[in-house]
Coordinates of C-alpha atoms in Angstrom, one line a residue:
X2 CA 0.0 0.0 0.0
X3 CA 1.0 2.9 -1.0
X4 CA 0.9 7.2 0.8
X5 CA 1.4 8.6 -2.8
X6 CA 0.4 11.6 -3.2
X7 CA -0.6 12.0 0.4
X8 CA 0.8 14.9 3.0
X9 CA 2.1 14.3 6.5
X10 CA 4.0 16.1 9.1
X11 CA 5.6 14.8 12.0
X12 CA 6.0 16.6 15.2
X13 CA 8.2 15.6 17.8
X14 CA 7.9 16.6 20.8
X15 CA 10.6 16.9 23.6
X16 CA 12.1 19.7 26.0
X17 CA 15.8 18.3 25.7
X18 CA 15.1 18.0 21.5
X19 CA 14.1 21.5 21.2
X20 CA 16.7 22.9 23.3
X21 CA 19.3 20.9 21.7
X22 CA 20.3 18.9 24.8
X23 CA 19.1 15.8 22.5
X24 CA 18.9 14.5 19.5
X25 CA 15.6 13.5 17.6
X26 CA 16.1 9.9 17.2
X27 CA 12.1 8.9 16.8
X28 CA 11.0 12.0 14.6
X29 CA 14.0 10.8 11.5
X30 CA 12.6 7.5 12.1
X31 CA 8.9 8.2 10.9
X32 CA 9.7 10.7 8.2
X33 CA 12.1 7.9 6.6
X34 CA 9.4 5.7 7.1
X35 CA 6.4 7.4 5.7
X36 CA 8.6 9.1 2.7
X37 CA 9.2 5.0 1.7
X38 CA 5.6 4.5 1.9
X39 CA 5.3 7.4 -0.8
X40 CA 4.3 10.6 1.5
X41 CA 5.5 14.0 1.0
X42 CA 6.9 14.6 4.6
X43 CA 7.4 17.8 6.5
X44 CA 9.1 17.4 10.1
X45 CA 8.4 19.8 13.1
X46 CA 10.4 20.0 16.2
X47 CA 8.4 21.4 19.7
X48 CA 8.4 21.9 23.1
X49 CA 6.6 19.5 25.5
X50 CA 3.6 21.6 26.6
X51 CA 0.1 21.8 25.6
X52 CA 0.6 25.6 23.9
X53 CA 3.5 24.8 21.7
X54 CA 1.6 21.2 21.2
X55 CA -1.5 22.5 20.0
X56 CA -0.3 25.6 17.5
X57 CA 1.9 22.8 16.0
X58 CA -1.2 20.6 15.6
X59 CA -3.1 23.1 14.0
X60 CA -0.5 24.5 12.0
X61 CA 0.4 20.8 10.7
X62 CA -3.3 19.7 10.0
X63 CA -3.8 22.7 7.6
X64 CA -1.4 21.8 5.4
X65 CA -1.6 18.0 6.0
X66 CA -4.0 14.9 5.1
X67 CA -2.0 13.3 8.4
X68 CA -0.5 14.3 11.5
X69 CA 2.0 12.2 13.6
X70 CA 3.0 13.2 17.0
X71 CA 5.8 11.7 19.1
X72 CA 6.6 12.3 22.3
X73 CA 4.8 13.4 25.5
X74 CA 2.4 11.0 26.0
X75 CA 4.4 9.4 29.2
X76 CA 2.5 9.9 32.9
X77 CA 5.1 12.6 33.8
X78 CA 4.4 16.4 34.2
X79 CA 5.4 17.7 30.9
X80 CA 3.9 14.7 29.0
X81 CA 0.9 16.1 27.4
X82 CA 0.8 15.4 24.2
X83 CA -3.0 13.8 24.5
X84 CA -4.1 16.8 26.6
X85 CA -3.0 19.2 23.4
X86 CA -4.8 16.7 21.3
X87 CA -8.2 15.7 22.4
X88 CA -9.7 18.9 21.8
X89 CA -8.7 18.3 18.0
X90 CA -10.2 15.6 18.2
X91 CA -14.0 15.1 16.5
X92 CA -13.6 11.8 15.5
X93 CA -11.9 9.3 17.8
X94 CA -9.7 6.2 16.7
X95 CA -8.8 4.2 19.4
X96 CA -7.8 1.0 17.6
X97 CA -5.0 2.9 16.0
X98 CA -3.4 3.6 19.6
X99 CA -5.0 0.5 20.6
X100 CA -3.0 -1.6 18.0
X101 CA 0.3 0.2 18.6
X102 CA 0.4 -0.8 22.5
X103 CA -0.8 -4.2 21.5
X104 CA 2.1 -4.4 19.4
X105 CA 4.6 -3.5 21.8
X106 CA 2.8 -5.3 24.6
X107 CA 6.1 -6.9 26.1
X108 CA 7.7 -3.8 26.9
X109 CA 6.4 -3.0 30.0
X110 CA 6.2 1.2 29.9
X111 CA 3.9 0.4 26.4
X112 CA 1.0 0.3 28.5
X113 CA 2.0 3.4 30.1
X114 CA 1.5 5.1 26.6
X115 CA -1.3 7.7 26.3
X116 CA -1.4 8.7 22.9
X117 CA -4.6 9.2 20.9
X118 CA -5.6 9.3 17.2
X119 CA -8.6 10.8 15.7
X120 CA -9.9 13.2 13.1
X121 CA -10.3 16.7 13.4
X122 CA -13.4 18.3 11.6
X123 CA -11.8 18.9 8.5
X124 CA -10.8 15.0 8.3
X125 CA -7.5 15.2 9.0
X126 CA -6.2 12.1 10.8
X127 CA -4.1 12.7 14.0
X128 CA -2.0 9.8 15.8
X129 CA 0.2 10.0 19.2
X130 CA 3.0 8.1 19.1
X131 CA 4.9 7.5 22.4
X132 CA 8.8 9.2 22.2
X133 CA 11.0 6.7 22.1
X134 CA 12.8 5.4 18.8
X135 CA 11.9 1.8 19.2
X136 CA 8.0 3.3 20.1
X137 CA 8.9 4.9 16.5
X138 CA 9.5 1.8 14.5
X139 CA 6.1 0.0 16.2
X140 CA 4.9 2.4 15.1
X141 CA 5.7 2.9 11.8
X142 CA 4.9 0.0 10.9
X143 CA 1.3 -0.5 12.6
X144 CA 0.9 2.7 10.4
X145 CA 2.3 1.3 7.5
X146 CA -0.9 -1.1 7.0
X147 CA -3.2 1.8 8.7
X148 CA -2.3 5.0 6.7
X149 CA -2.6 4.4 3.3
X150 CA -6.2 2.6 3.9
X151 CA -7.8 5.4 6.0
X152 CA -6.2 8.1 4.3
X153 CA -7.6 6.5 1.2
X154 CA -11.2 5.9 2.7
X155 CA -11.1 9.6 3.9
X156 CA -10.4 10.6 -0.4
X157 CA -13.7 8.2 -0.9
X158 CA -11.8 5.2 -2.0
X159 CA -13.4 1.9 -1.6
X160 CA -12.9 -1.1 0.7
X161 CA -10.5 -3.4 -0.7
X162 CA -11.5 -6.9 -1.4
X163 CA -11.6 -8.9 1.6
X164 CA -11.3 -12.8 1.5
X165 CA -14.0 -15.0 2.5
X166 CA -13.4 -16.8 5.9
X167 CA -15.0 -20.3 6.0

């Protein structure tokens, strides 16, 4: 399945990344990722805080058919990536978040994840990814078989085929 054609930015989102302390190793990670599947990528770097969050939500689902966050959605103070999110939010998804912690179910701070995804009103799909770069490569590739079919559905496309179970 192919995102060809399709617009997405990623936004991570980290205090040390932003200041420089760190390096963004789950953001590069995504963007390689989703420019393999076919997208035409932008990448945003952000503050952890529910301001900064939010204006770089917005500013990303104007321009973009998809929005991938990662980073801040961790139980500690400054993790509130969901918090900046939710009110975005018309349209929840939880099996998309759902399938990522599934996924990643035997690492034990997976289940500490709070990320969301959803649609905005203008049908602009939104997912939280957790920060870390093996978070990043779940879940890439949970939305390698996600993206391309809801993106498609929300352009009108058809269900694909399904096979018959007996």
């Amino acid at each position: 399945m192919s995102l060809h054609g399709s617009r997405v930015t990623v936004i991570t989102v980290s205090d040390r990344c932003a200041a420089g302390e760190a390096q963004d190793r789950s953001g590069p990670i995504l963007v390689e990722a989703l420019v393999a599947l076919g997208a035409d990528v932008r990448s945003v770097l952000v503050p952890d805080g529910i301001v900064p969050v939010r204006e770089a939500l917005l500013a990303a689902a104007a321009e973009s058919d998809a929005v991938v966050t990662t980073g801040g959605t961790g139980i500690s103070s400054r993790d509130v990536t969901p918090e900046a999110t939710a009110p975005l939010i018309e349209t929840p998804l939880p099996g998309i978040p759902e399938t990522i912690r599934a996924a990643d179910a035997h690492v034990p701070g997976a289940a500490l994840s709070r990320g969301l995804a959803g649609l905005t009103a203008e049908r602009v799909l939104i997912v939280n990814l957790p920060g870390s770069a093996s978070a990043a490569r779940t879940g890439a590739r949970v939305l390698a078989r996600v993206l391309p079919h809801a993106l498609g559905q929300l352009r009108g496309a058809d269900h694909p085929p399904q096979e018959e179970t007996p």
